[in-house]
Amino acid sequence: MKDIESVIKNIDTCPTPAGLNKSIVSRIQILEQKRSRQRASFFGLFSIVSFAGLVMSFKALWTNLASSGTYEYISLLVSNPSDATTFWKEISFSIIESVPLITLSLFLVLALAFIISSFKTVENIESKLIIA
Amino acid sequence: MELTDQEIIESYIEGNKESLNILVNKYLSHIYNFVKRLYNNESDATDITQEVFIKVWKNIRKYNPNQNFKTWLFTIARNTTVDWMRKKKVYTFSDLESPDDDESFGDKLIDSEPLPEAIFTQKELKTNLEKLLIVLHPDQKTVILLHISEDMTFDEISKVLKKPLNTIKSHYRRGIEKLRKNIVNAPNLID
């Protein structure tokens, strides 16, 4: 078998067609640009939607905080620090109980979604500019 | 100091777009020659090679760093070429599934004595080897090309073809034997 093996081993490598390397790299660049454009559009749209949701959830949170009495407990903390230190446990529990948790959670999730999608949008726009 | 494949990939994922260019340059000739010999069609080999590198780009984030990059790359190259052959109906599905060996393997292996110089010279054989490779099943061709031209071990090739090690060794021996027989029986292949 050695004879055949040595012949195959010593076969001259065929030269690659001229421009094949450039052609591959430019095709990949076109695909990269297309992908960046699609991602930037998707995350851009997502950041707009999440921002609208964020504004609405902020309004709802503000209203709920006002109606739940959380402000009163917080103002008690600020206005009368000596009582606050004496009854810190009771005041803390009252604040936690009065906080509108669902609205607050929704607000935080939307804030996170907005931050991430904005970051991704900028990242993909930058990437598209670098490739271009 | 030359960067390892892993470092080049990491650099690309971190945002250095030039790294992919380095990777393409490093393996372009290997992949092109492998595809060309496996498929035996020069114009399609160019398209297949492009397709291989595009698949590499698409899947580069899925690449497992613990895996040998060359093995991963040649797996993509082999699969892309075989898919292309199926599309072009160069081989039927059943042809590609099992090597066409109607002879029982094992005892029929001939001694590895040198081929008669009267029939051909090494130089002539080199020129016509691609013609001779046509007779081989794609899996046999893959094993022979990867083992001899790319210095890959049978273990690495078994990962490329996703077949047991013994099957790979068997493909290799049968392939070499088939080549030898064809050279002896059809000296007209040598111009």
PDB file of C-alpha atoms in Angstrom:
ATOM      1  CA  MET A   1       0.000   0.000   0.000  1.00  0.00           C
ATOM      2  CA  LYS A   2       2.955   2.271   0.641  1.00  0.00           C
ATOM      3  CA  ASP A   3       3.495   3.049  -3.043  1.00  0.00           C
ATOM      4  CA  ILE A   4      -0.013   4.381  -3.553  1.00  0.00           C
ATOM      5  CA  GLU A   5       0.091   6.229  -0.240  1.00  0.00           C
ATOM      6  CA  SER A   6       3.320   7.964  -1.205  1.00  0.00           C
ATOM      7  CA  VAL A   7       1.895   8.968  -4.596  1.00  0.00           C
ATOM      8  CA  ILE A   8      -1.242  10.436  -3.009  1.00  0.00           C
ATOM      9  CA  LYS A   9       0.876  12.137  -0.364  1.00  0.00           C
ATOM     10  CA  ASN A  10       2.972  13.808  -3.032  1.00  0.00           C
ATOM     11  CA  ILE A  11       0.169  14.939  -5.316  1.00  0.00           C
ATOM     12  CA  ASP A  12       0.628  18.617  -5.973  1.00  0.00           C
ATOM     13  CA  THR A  13      -2.115  20.696  -4.438  1.00  0.00           C
ATOM     14  CA  CYS A  14      -4.221  22.419  -7.071  1.00  0.00           C
ATOM     15  CA  PRO A  15      -3.983  26.173  -6.856  1.00  0.00           C
ATOM     16  CA  THR A  16      -7.220  27.731  -5.658  1.00  0.00           C
ATOM     17  CA  PRO A  17      -9.019  29.807  -8.310  1.00  0.00           C
ATOM     18  CA  ALA A  18      -7.951  33.433  -8.309  1.00  0.00           C
ATOM     19  CA  GLY A  19     -10.218  35.608  -6.231  1.00  0.00           C
ATOM     20  CA  LEU A  20     -11.917  32.724  -4.406  1.00  0.00           C
ATOM     21  CA  ASN A  21     -10.702  34.014  -1.062  1.00  0.00           C
ATOM     22  CA  LYS A  22     -12.004  37.535  -1.732  1.00  0.00           C
ATOM     23  CA  SER A  23     -15.253  36.134  -3.037  1.00  0.00           C
ATOM     24  CA  ILE A  24     -15.815  34.109   0.164  1.00  0.00           C
ATOM     25  CA  VAL A  25     -14.934  37.007   2.442  1.00  0.00           C
ATOM     26  CA  SER A  26     -17.154  39.454   0.534  1.00  0.00           C
ATOM     27  CA  ARG A  27     -20.099  36.987   0.557  1.00  0.00           C
ATOM     28  CA  ILE A  28     -19.688  36.607   4.315  1.00  0.00           C
ATOM     29  CA  GLN A  29     -19.554  40.404   4.708  1.00  0.00           C
ATOM     30  CA  ILE A  30     -22.792  40.783   2.734  1.00  0.00           C
ATOM     31  CA  LEU A  31     -24.450  38.150   4.930  1.00  0.00           C
ATOM     32  CA  GLU A  32     -23.071  39.810   8.063  1.00  0.00           C
ATOM     33  CA  GLN A  33     -24.493  43.159   6.972  1.00  0.00           C
ATOM     34  CA  LYS A  34     -27.857  41.576   6.198  1.00  0.00           C
ATOM     35  CA  ARG A  35     -27.931  39.860   9.584  1.00  0.00           C
ATOM     36  CA  SER A  36     -26.939  43.058  11.405  1.00  0.00           C
ATOM     37  CA  ARG A  37     -29.647  44.995   9.538  1.00  0.00           C
ATOM     38  CA  GLN A  38     -32.308  42.414  10.434  1.00  0.00           C
ATOM     39  CA  ARG A  39     -31.223  42.333  14.068  1.00  0.00           C
ATOM     40  CA  ALA A  40     -31.037  46.127  14.318  1.00  0.00           C
ATOM     41  CA  SER A  41     -34.585  46.379  12.904  1.00  0.00           C
ATOM     42  CA  PHE A  42     -35.911  43.716  15.266  1.00  0.00           C
ATOM     43  CA  PHE A  43     -34.285  45.129  18.392  1.00  0.00           C
ATOM     44  CA  GLY A  44     -35.108  48.694  17.327  1.00  0.00           C
ATOM     45  CA  LEU A  45     -38.781  47.818  17.064  1.00  0.00           C
ATOM     46  CA  PHE A  46     -38.599  45.906  20.326  1.00  0.00           C
ATOM     47  CA  SER A  47     -36.995  48.853  22.128  1.00  0.00           C
ATOM     48  CA  ILE A  48     -39.755  51.207  20.868  1.00  0.00           C
ATOM     49  CA  VAL A  49     -42.471  48.801  22.060  1.00  0.00           C
ATOM     50  CA  SER A  50     -40.749  48.222  25.399  1.00  0.00           C
ATOM     51  CA  PHE A  51     -40.288  51.986  25.864  1.00  0.00           C
ATOM     52  CA  ALA A  52     -44.018  52.572  25.298  1.00  0.00           C
ATOM     53  CA  GLY A  53     -44.771  49.804  27.808  1.00  0.00           C
ATOM     54  CA  LEU A  54     -42.253  51.305  30.208  1.00  0.00           C
ATOM     55  CA  VAL A  55     -43.979  54.722  30.118  1.00  0.00           C
ATOM     56  CA  MET A  56     -47.393  53.135  30.701  1.00  0.00           C
ATOM     57  CA  SER A  57     -46.143  50.899  33.511  1.00  0.00           C
ATOM     58  CA  PHE A  58     -44.434  53.905  35.120  1.00  0.00           C
ATOM     59  CA  LYS A  59     -47.727  55.819  35.132  1.00  0.00           C
ATOM     60  CA  ALA A  60     -49.515  52.805  36.627  1.00  0.00           C
ATOM     61  CA  LEU A  61     -46.774  52.379  39.230  1.00  0.00           C
ATOM     62  CA  TRP A  62     -47.005  56.075  40.185  1.00  0.00           C
ATOM     63  CA  THR A  63     -50.785  55.863  40.633  1.00  0.00           C
ATOM     64  CA  ASN A  64     -50.559  52.610  42.612  1.00  0.00           C
ATOM     65  CA  LEU A  65     -47.829  53.965  44.867  1.00  0.00           C
ATOM     66  CA  ALA A  66     -49.978  57.016  45.638  1.00  0.00           C
ATOM     67  CA  SER A  67     -53.095  54.980  46.413  1.00  0.00           C
ATOM     68  CA  SER A  68     -51.370  52.213  48.396  1.00  0.00           C
ATOM     69  CA  GLY A  69     -49.998  54.485  51.134  1.00  0.00           C
ATOM     70  CA  THR A  70     -46.358  53.731  50.440  1.00  0.00           C
ATOM     71  CA  TYR A  71     -45.615  57.473  50.193  1.00  0.00           C
ATOM     72  CA  GLU A  72     -46.968  58.060  53.688  1.00  0.00           C
ATOM     73  CA  TYR A  73     -44.657  55.476  55.171  1.00  0.00           C
ATOM     74  CA  ILE A  74     -41.706  56.861  53.282  1.00  0.00           C
ATOM     75  CA  SER A  75     -42.501  60.445  54.309  1.00  0.00           C
ATOM     76  CA  LEU A  76     -42.744  59.233  57.918  1.00  0.00           C
ATOM     77  CA  LEU A  77     -39.246  57.815  57.550  1.00  0.00           C
ATOM     78  CA  VAL A  78     -37.897  61.108  56.241  1.00  0.00           C
ATOM     79  CA  SER A  79     -39.776  63.490  58.512  1.00  0.00           C
ATOM     80  CA  ASN A  80     -39.271  61.665  61.786  1.00  0.00           C
ATOM     81  CA  PRO A  81     -35.975  59.745  61.785  1.00  0.00           C
ATOM     82  CA  SER A  82     -35.960  59.116  65.560  1.00  0.00           C
ATOM     83  CA  ASP A  83     -39.312  57.258  65.417  1.00  0.00           C
ATOM     84  CA  ALA A  84     -38.174  55.523  62.274  1.00  0.00           C
ATOM     85  CA  THR A  85     -35.104  54.109  64.061  1.00  0.00           C
ATOM     86  CA  THR A  86     -37.250  52.971  67.014  1.00  0.00           C
ATOM     87  CA  PHE A  87     -39.941  51.339  64.859  1.00  0.00           C
ATOM     88  CA  TRP A  88     -37.780  50.464  61.854  1.00  0.00           C
ATOM     89  CA  LYS A  89     -39.037  46.895  61.700  1.00  0.00           C
ATOM     90  CA  GLU A  90     -42.741  47.831  61.651  1.00  0.00           C
ATOM     91  CA  ILE A  91     -42.188  50.643  59.152  1.00  0.00           C
ATOM     92  CA  SER A  92     -40.120  48.410  56.865  1.00  0.00           C
ATOM     93  CA  PHE A  93     -42.801  45.713  56.841  1.00  0.00           C
ATOM     94  CA  SER A  94     -45.522  48.294  56.193  1.00  0.00           C
ATOM     95  CA  ILE A  95     -43.578  49.699  53.233  1.00  0.00           C
ATOM     96  CA  ILE A  96     -42.997  46.241  51.785  1.00  0.00           C
ATOM     97  CA  GLU A  97     -46.669  45.328  52.251  1.00  0.00           C
ATOM     98  CA  SER A  98     -47.914  48.495  50.639  1.00  0.00           C
ATOM     99  CA  VAL A  99     -45.675  48.399  47.561  1.00  0.00           C
ATOM    100  CA  PRO A 100     -47.658  47.374  44.417  1.00  0.00           C
ATOM    101  CA  LEU A 101     -45.461  44.375  43.584  1.00  0.00           C
ATOM    102  CA  ILE A 102     -47.057  43.371  40.286  1.00  0.00           C
ATOM    103  CA  THR A 103     -46.837  46.856  38.790  1.00  0.00           C
ATOM    104  CA  LEU A 104     -43.319  47.279  40.102  1.00  0.00           C
ATOM    105  CA  SER A 105     -42.218  43.921  38.640  1.00  0.00           C
ATOM    106  CA  LEU A 106     -43.765  44.793  35.304  1.00  0.00           C
ATOM    107  CA  PHE A 107     -41.997  48.148  35.338  1.00  0.00           C
ATOM    108  CA  LEU A 108     -38.618  46.545  36.120  1.00  0.00           C
ATOM    109  CA  VAL A 109     -39.014  43.843  33.443  1.00  0.00           C
ATOM    110  CA  LEU A 110     -39.903  46.448  30.822  1.00  0.00           C
ATOM    111  CA  ALA A 111     -37.005  48.663  31.924  1.00  0.00           C
ATOM    112  CA  LEU A 112     -34.630  45.710  31.525  1.00  0.00           C
ATOM    113  CA  ALA A 113     -36.106  44.801  28.123  1.00  0.00           C
ATOM    114  CA  PHE A 114     -35.734  48.405  26.987  1.00  0.00           C
ATOM    115  CA  ILE A 115     -32.095  48.628  28.139  1.00  0.00           C
ATOM    116  CA  ILE A 116     -31.116  45.291  26.515  1.00  0.00           C
ATOM    117  CA  SER A 117     -32.932  45.938  23.231  1.00  0.00           C
ATOM    118  CA  SER A 118     -31.490  49.466  22.969  1.00  0.00           C
ATOM    119  CA  PHE A 119     -28.009  48.110  23.625  1.00  0.00           C
ATOM    120  CA  LYS A 120     -28.486  45.377  20.986  1.00  0.00           C
ATOM    121  CA  THR A 121     -29.818  47.899  18.469  1.00  0.00           C
ATOM    122  CA  VAL A 122     -26.771  50.144  18.902  1.00  0.00           C
ATOM    123  CA  GLU A 123     -24.437  47.134  18.803  1.00  0.00           C
ATOM    124  CA  ASN A 124     -25.888  45.897  15.492  1.00  0.00           C
ATOM    125  CA  ILE A 125     -25.872  49.361  13.930  1.00  0.00           C
ATOM    126  CA  GLU A 126     -22.214  49.728  14.948  1.00  0.00           C
ATOM    127  CA  SER A 127     -21.420  46.272  13.570  1.00  0.00           C
ATOM    128  CA  LYS A 128     -23.107  47.137  10.271  1.00  0.00           C
ATOM    129  CA  LEU A 129     -21.078  50.357  10.051  1.00  0.00           C
ATOM    130  CA  ILE A 130     -17.806  48.523  10.796  1.00  0.00           C
ATOM    131  CA  ILE A 131     -18.466  45.919   8.078  1.00  0.00           C
ATOM    132  CA  ALA A 132     -19.471  48.627   5.598  1.00  0.00           C
TER     133      ALA A 132
ATOM    134  CA  MET B   1       3.724  33.762  17.263  1.00  0.00           C
ATOM    135  CA  GLU B   2       1.066  32.056  15.165  1.00  0.00           C
ATOM    136  CA  LEU B   3      -2.429  32.027  16.649  1.00  0.00           C
ATOM    137  CA  THR B   4      -4.203  28.717  17.189  1.00  0.00           C
ATOM    138  CA  ASP B   5      -7.528  28.069  15.464  1.00  0.00           C
ATOM    139  CA  GLN B   6      -9.264  28.429  18.814  1.00  0.00           C
ATOM    140  CA  GLU B   7      -7.685  31.843  19.423  1.00  0.00           C
ATOM    141  CA  ILE B   8      -8.643  33.007  15.927  1.00  0.00           C
ATOM    142  CA  ILE B   9     -12.260  31.950  16.500  1.00  0.00           C
ATOM    143  CA  GLU B  10     -12.387  33.621  19.917  1.00  0.00           C
ATOM    144  CA  SER B  11     -10.970  36.791  18.415  1.00  0.00           C
ATOM    145  CA  TYR B  12     -13.659  36.747  15.698  1.00  0.00           C
ATOM    146  CA  ILE B  13     -16.454  36.201  18.226  1.00  0.00           C
ATOM    147  CA  GLU B  14     -15.085  39.101  20.283  1.00  0.00           C
ATOM    148  CA  GLY B  15     -15.557  41.348  17.245  1.00  0.00           C
ATOM    149  CA  ASN B  16     -12.305  41.180  15.261  1.00  0.00           C
ATOM    150  CA  LYS B  17     -13.765  40.735  11.770  1.00  0.00           C
ATOM    151  CA  GLU B  18     -10.288  40.255  10.249  1.00  0.00           C
ATOM    152  CA  SER B  19      -9.924  36.932  12.108  1.00  0.00           C
ATOM    153  CA  LEU B  20     -12.341  35.157   9.798  1.00  0.00           C
ATOM    154  CA  ASN B  21     -10.210  36.241   6.861  1.00  0.00           C
ATOM    155  CA  ILE B  22      -7.195  34.613   8.540  1.00  0.00           C
ATOM    156  CA  LEU B  23      -9.144  31.397   9.047  1.00  0.00           C
ATOM    157  CA  VAL B  24     -10.323  31.359   5.410  1.00  0.00           C
ATOM    158  CA  ASN B  25      -6.761  31.944   4.171  1.00  0.00           C
ATOM    159  CA  LYS B  26      -5.400  29.197   6.388  1.00  0.00           C
ATOM    160  CA  TYR B  27      -7.787  26.475   5.228  1.00  0.00           C
ATOM    161  CA  LEU B  28      -8.919  27.574   1.767  1.00  0.00           C
ATOM    162  CA  SER B  29      -6.428  25.478  -0.174  1.00  0.00           C
ATOM    163  CA  HIS B  30      -7.017  22.383   2.013  1.00  0.00           C
ATOM    164  CA  ILE B  31     -10.790  22.560   1.644  1.00  0.00           C
ATOM    165  CA  TYR B  32     -10.716  23.377  -2.063  1.00  0.00           C
ATOM    166  CA  ASN B  33      -8.408  20.453  -2.843  1.00  0.00           C
ATOM    167  CA  PHE B  34     -10.370  18.059  -0.652  1.00  0.00           C
ATOM    168  CA  VAL B  35     -13.692  19.044  -2.248  1.00  0.00           C
ATOM    169  CA  LYS B  36     -12.264  18.977  -5.756  1.00  0.00           C
ATOM    170  CA  ARG B  37     -10.874  15.464  -5.322  1.00  0.00           C
ATOM    171  CA  LEU B  38     -13.945  14.180  -3.549  1.00  0.00           C
ATOM    172  CA  TYR B  39     -16.357  15.516  -6.151  1.00  0.00           C
ATOM    173  CA  ASN B  40     -14.051  15.645  -9.141  1.00  0.00           C
ATOM    174  CA  ASN B  41     -15.605  18.757 -10.602  1.00  0.00           C
ATOM    175  CA  GLU B  42     -13.567  21.937 -10.693  1.00  0.00           C
ATOM    176  CA  SER B  43     -16.304  24.515 -11.218  1.00  0.00           C
ATOM    177  CA  ASP B  44     -18.596  23.040  -8.590  1.00  0.00           C
ATOM    178  CA  ALA B  45     -15.654  22.700  -6.204  1.00  0.00           C
ATOM    179  CA  THR B  46     -15.402  26.504  -6.141  1.00  0.00           C
ATOM    180  CA  ASP B  47     -19.089  26.867  -5.237  1.00  0.00           C
ATOM    181  CA  ILE B  48     -18.936  24.086  -2.659  1.00  0.00           C
ATOM    182  CA  THR B  49     -15.851  25.643  -1.049  1.00  0.00           C
ATOM    183  CA  GLN B  50     -17.703  28.961  -0.745  1.00  0.00           C
ATOM    184  CA  GLU B  51     -20.673  27.158   0.760  1.00  0.00           C
ATOM    185  CA  VAL B  52     -18.424  25.394   3.281  1.00  0.00           C
ATOM    186  CA  PHE B  53     -16.951  28.647   4.578  1.00  0.00           C
ATOM    187  CA  ILE B  54     -20.368  30.287   4.749  1.00  0.00           C
ATOM    188  CA  LYS B  55     -21.609  27.363   6.838  1.00  0.00           C
ATOM    189  CA  VAL B  56     -18.552  27.766   9.070  1.00  0.00           C
ATOM    190  CA  TRP B  57     -19.397  31.454   9.524  1.00  0.00           C
ATOM    191  CA  LYS B  58     -23.066  30.691  10.269  1.00  0.00           C
ATOM    192  CA  ASN B  59     -22.193  28.035  12.859  1.00  0.00           C
ATOM    193  CA  ILE B  60     -19.026  29.485  14.360  1.00  0.00           C
ATOM    194  CA  ARG B  61     -20.781  30.395  17.611  1.00  0.00           C
ATOM    195  CA  LYS B  62     -21.973  26.786  17.960  1.00  0.00           C
ATOM    196  CA  TYR B  63     -18.420  25.457  17.578  1.00  0.00           C
ATOM    197  CA  ASN B  64     -17.341  23.476  20.631  1.00  0.00           C
ATOM    198  CA  PRO B  65     -13.858  24.649  21.716  1.00  0.00           C
ATOM    199  CA  ASN B  66     -13.067  21.160  23.026  1.00  0.00           C
ATOM    200  CA  GLN B  67     -13.431  19.765  19.524  1.00  0.00           C
ATOM    201  CA  ASN B  68     -10.588  19.811  17.004  1.00  0.00           C
ATOM    202  CA  PHE B  69     -11.343  22.649  14.569  1.00  0.00           C
ATOM    203  CA  LYS B  70      -9.920  20.803  11.578  1.00  0.00           C
ATOM    204  CA  THR B  71     -12.183  17.810  12.279  1.00  0.00           C
ATOM    205  CA  TRP B  72     -15.183  20.143  12.570  1.00  0.00           C
ATOM    206  CA  LEU B  73     -14.260  21.977   9.380  1.00  0.00           C
ATOM    207  CA  PHE B  74     -13.782  18.811   7.337  1.00  0.00           C
ATOM    208  CA  THR B  75     -17.064  17.399   8.675  1.00  0.00           C
ATOM    209  CA  ILE B  76     -18.800  20.463   7.237  1.00  0.00           C
ATOM    210  CA  ALA B  77     -16.827  20.150   3.980  1.00  0.00           C
ATOM    211  CA  ARG B  78     -17.630  16.474   3.567  1.00  0.00           C
ATOM    212  CA  ASN B  79     -21.340  16.904   4.392  1.00  0.00           C
ATOM    213  CA  THR B  80     -21.682  19.902   2.087  1.00  0.00           C
ATOM    214  CA  THR B  81     -20.032  18.018  -0.772  1.00  0.00           C
ATOM    215  CA  VAL B  82     -22.179  14.915  -0.250  1.00  0.00           C
ATOM    216  CA  ASP B  83     -25.349  17.058  -0.127  1.00  0.00           C
ATOM    217  CA  TRP B  84     -24.245  18.727  -3.353  1.00  0.00           C
ATOM    218  CA  MET B  85     -23.651  15.335  -4.981  1.00  0.00           C
ATOM    219  CA  ARG B  86     -27.116  14.197  -3.916  1.00  0.00           C
ATOM    220  CA  LYS B  87     -28.687  17.353  -5.332  1.00  0.00           C
ATOM    221  CA  LYS B  88     -26.847  16.877  -8.605  1.00  0.00           C
ATOM    222  CA  LYS B  89     -27.707  13.180  -8.506  1.00  0.00           C
ATOM    223  CA  VAL B  90     -24.059  12.202  -8.905  1.00  0.00           C
ATOM    224  CA  TYR B  91     -24.815   9.431  -6.438  1.00  0.00           C
ATOM    225  CA  THR B  92     -28.100   7.996  -5.258  1.00  0.00           C
ATOM    226  CA  PHE B  93     -28.939   7.994  -1.579  1.00  0.00           C
ATOM    227  CA  SER B  94     -28.211   4.265  -1.247  1.00  0.00           C
ATOM    228  CA  ASP B  95     -24.835   4.657  -2.950  1.00  0.00           C
ATOM    229  CA  LEU B  96     -23.858   7.186  -0.353  1.00  0.00           C
ATOM    230  CA  GLU B  97     -25.152   5.153   2.550  1.00  0.00           C
ATOM    231  CA  SER B  98     -23.017   2.045   2.077  1.00  0.00           C
ATOM    232  CA  PRO B  99     -19.831   1.541   0.111  1.00  0.00           C
ATOM    233  CA  ASP B 100     -20.372  -0.611  -2.925  1.00  0.00           C
ATOM    234  CA  ASP B 101     -18.195  -3.553  -2.127  1.00  0.00           C
ATOM    235  CA  ASP B 102     -19.399  -6.768  -3.596  1.00  0.00           C
ATOM    236  CA  GLU B 103     -16.229  -8.575  -2.690  1.00  0.00           C
ATOM    237  CA  SER B 104     -15.787  -9.963   0.764  1.00  0.00           C
ATOM    238  CA  PHE B 105     -13.177  -7.938   2.524  1.00  0.00           C
ATOM    239  CA  GLY B 106     -10.175  -9.340   4.332  1.00  0.00           C
ATOM    240  CA  ASP B 107      -8.574 -12.257   2.635  1.00  0.00           C
ATOM    241  CA  LYS B 108      -8.701 -10.673  -0.786  1.00  0.00           C
ATOM    242  CA  LEU B 109      -6.130  -8.038   0.076  1.00  0.00           C
ATOM    243  CA  ILE B 110      -3.092  -8.423  -2.125  1.00  0.00           C
ATOM    244  CA  ASP B 111       0.474  -8.009  -0.950  1.00  0.00           C
ATOM    245  CA  SER B 112       1.658  -4.461  -0.958  1.00  0.00           C
ATOM    246  CA  GLU B 113       4.388  -4.993  -3.511  1.00  0.00           C
ATOM    247  CA  PRO B 114       5.466  -2.007  -5.618  1.00  0.00           C
ATOM    248  CA  LEU B 115       3.415  -1.339  -8.727  1.00  0.00           C
ATOM    249  CA  PRO B 116       5.145  -2.342 -11.984  1.00  0.00           C
ATOM    250  CA  GLU B 117       7.189   0.524 -13.313  1.00  0.00           C
ATOM    251  CA  ALA B 118       6.559  -0.708 -16.848  1.00  0.00           C
ATOM    252  CA  ILE B 119       2.911   0.262 -16.585  1.00  0.00           C
ATOM    253  CA  PHE B 120       3.352   3.780 -15.290  1.00  0.00           C
ATOM    254  CA  THR B 121       5.739   6.130 -13.609  1.00  0.00           C
ATOM    255  CA  GLN B 122       5.125   7.963 -10.373  1.00  0.00           C
ATOM    256  CA  LYS B 123       4.854  11.238 -12.279  1.00  0.00           C
ATOM    257  CA  GLU B 124       2.200   9.888 -14.637  1.00  0.00           C
ATOM    258  CA  LEU B 125       0.283   8.425 -11.744  1.00  0.00           C
ATOM    259  CA  LYS B 126       0.268  11.781  -9.998  1.00  0.00           C
ATOM    260  CA  THR B 127      -1.262  13.395 -13.072  1.00  0.00           C
ATOM    261  CA  ASN B 128      -3.992  10.818 -13.398  1.00  0.00           C
ATOM    262  CA  LEU B 129      -4.723  10.052  -9.807  1.00  0.00           C
ATOM    263  CA  GLU B 130      -7.857  12.182  -9.819  1.00  0.00           C
ATOM    264  CA  LYS B 131      -9.229  10.058 -12.670  1.00  0.00           C
ATOM    265  CA  LEU B 132      -8.506   6.940 -10.657  1.00  0.00           C
ATOM    266  CA  LEU B 133     -10.166   8.327  -7.543  1.00  0.00           C
ATOM    267  CA  ILE B 134     -13.521   8.386  -9.382  1.00  0.00           C
ATOM    268  CA  VAL B 135     -13.905   4.638  -8.886  1.00  0.00           C
ATOM    269  CA  LEU B 136     -13.950   5.002  -5.133  1.00  0.00           C
ATOM    270  CA  HIS B 137     -17.014   5.370  -2.949  1.00  0.00           C
ATOM    271  CA  PRO B 138     -17.162   8.890  -1.416  1.00  0.00           C
ATOM    272  CA  ASP B 139     -16.522   7.509   2.075  1.00  0.00           C
ATOM    273  CA  GLN B 140     -13.454   5.600   0.898  1.00  0.00           C
ATOM    274  CA  LYS B 141     -12.237   8.675  -0.939  1.00  0.00           C
ATOM    275  CA  THR B 142     -12.844  10.829   2.149  1.00  0.00           C
ATOM    276  CA  VAL B 143     -10.860   8.472   4.375  1.00  0.00           C
ATOM    277  CA  ILE B 144      -7.952   8.207   1.932  1.00  0.00           C
ATOM    278  CA  LEU B 145      -7.752  11.947   1.268  1.00  0.00           C
ATOM    279  CA  LEU B 146      -8.030  12.948   4.906  1.00  0.00           C
ATOM    280  CA  HIS B 147      -5.580  10.334   6.131  1.00  0.00           C
ATOM    281  CA  ILE B 148      -2.929  10.795   3.483  1.00  0.00           C
ATOM    282  CA  SER B 149      -3.241  14.372   2.298  1.00  0.00           C
ATOM    283  CA  GLU B 150      -4.406  15.978   5.540  1.00  0.00           C
ATOM    284  CA  ASP B 151      -2.470  13.762   7.973  1.00  0.00           C
ATOM    285  CA  MET B 152      -5.589  13.103  10.000  1.00  0.00           C
ATOM    286  CA  THR B 153      -5.728  10.056  12.242  1.00  0.00           C
ATOM    287  CA  PHE B 154      -8.354   7.337  11.717  1.00  0.00           C
ATOM    288  CA  ASP B 155      -9.865   8.396  15.014  1.00  0.00           C
ATOM    289  CA  GLU B 156     -10.306  11.983  13.764  1.00  0.00           C
ATOM    290  CA  ILE B 157     -11.737  10.703  10.475  1.00  0.00           C
ATOM    291  CA  SER B 158     -14.207   8.519  12.346  1.00  0.00           C
ATOM    292  CA  LYS B 159     -15.489  11.732  13.949  1.00  0.00           C
ATOM    293  CA  VAL B 160     -15.770  13.416  10.549  1.00  0.00           C
ATOM    294  CA  LEU B 161     -17.768  10.534   9.071  1.00  0.00           C
ATOM    295  CA  LYS B 162     -19.474   9.650  12.361  1.00  0.00           C
ATOM    296  CA  LYS B 163     -18.634   5.992  11.844  1.00  0.00           C
ATOM    297  CA  PRO B 164     -16.812   3.422  14.015  1.00  0.00           C
ATOM    298  CA  LEU B 165     -13.039   3.311  13.888  1.00  0.00           C
ATOM    299  CA  ASN B 166     -12.973  -0.197  12.394  1.00  0.00           C
ATOM    300  CA  THR B 167     -15.282   0.864   9.561  1.00  0.00           C
ATOM    301  CA  ILE B 168     -12.926   3.728   8.780  1.00  0.00           C
ATOM    302  CA  LYS B 169      -9.907   1.432   8.693  1.00  0.00           C
ATOM    303  CA  SER B 170     -11.842  -0.950   6.482  1.00  0.00           C
ATOM    304  CA  HIS B 171     -12.835   1.890   4.103  1.00  0.00           C
ATOM    305  CA  TYR B 172      -9.182   2.862   3.903  1.00  0.00           C
ATOM    306  CA  ARG B 173      -7.847  -0.583   3.101  1.00  0.00           C
ATOM    307  CA  ARG B 174     -10.591  -1.322   0.593  1.00  0.00           C
ATOM    308  CA  GLY B 175     -10.105   2.029  -1.065  1.00  0.00           C
ATOM    309  CA  ILE B 176      -6.359   1.608  -1.445  1.00  0.00           C
ATOM    310  CA  GLU B 177      -6.868  -1.894  -2.751  1.00  0.00           C
ATOM    311  CA  LYS B 178      -9.443  -0.733  -5.282  1.00  0.00           C
ATOM    312  CA  LEU B 179      -7.045   1.973  -6.480  1.00  0.00           C
ATOM    313  CA  ARG B 180      -4.268  -0.543  -6.885  1.00  0.00           C
ATOM    314  CA  LYS B 181      -6.480  -2.918  -8.897  1.00  0.00           C
ATOM    315  CA  ASN B 182      -7.674  -0.119 -11.144  1.00  0.00           C
ATOM    316  CA  ILE B 183      -4.158   1.003 -11.879  1.00  0.00           C
ATOM    317  CA  VAL B 184      -3.082  -2.481 -12.793  1.00  0.00           C
ATOM    318  CA  ASN B 185      -6.231  -3.341 -14.754  1.00  0.00           C
ATOM    319  CA  ALA B 186      -6.646  -0.068 -16.606  1.00  0.00           C
ATOM    320  CA  PRO B 187      -3.227   1.249 -17.591  1.00  0.00           C
ATOM    321  CA  ASN B 188      -4.912   3.266 -20.343  1.00  0.00           C
ATOM    322  CA  LEU B 189      -5.901   5.733 -17.635  1.00  0.00           C
ATOM    323  CA  ILE B 190      -2.288   6.732 -17.619  1.00  0.00           C
ATOM    324  CA  ASP B 191      -1.715   8.872 -20.681  1.00  0.00           C
TER     325      ASP B 191
END
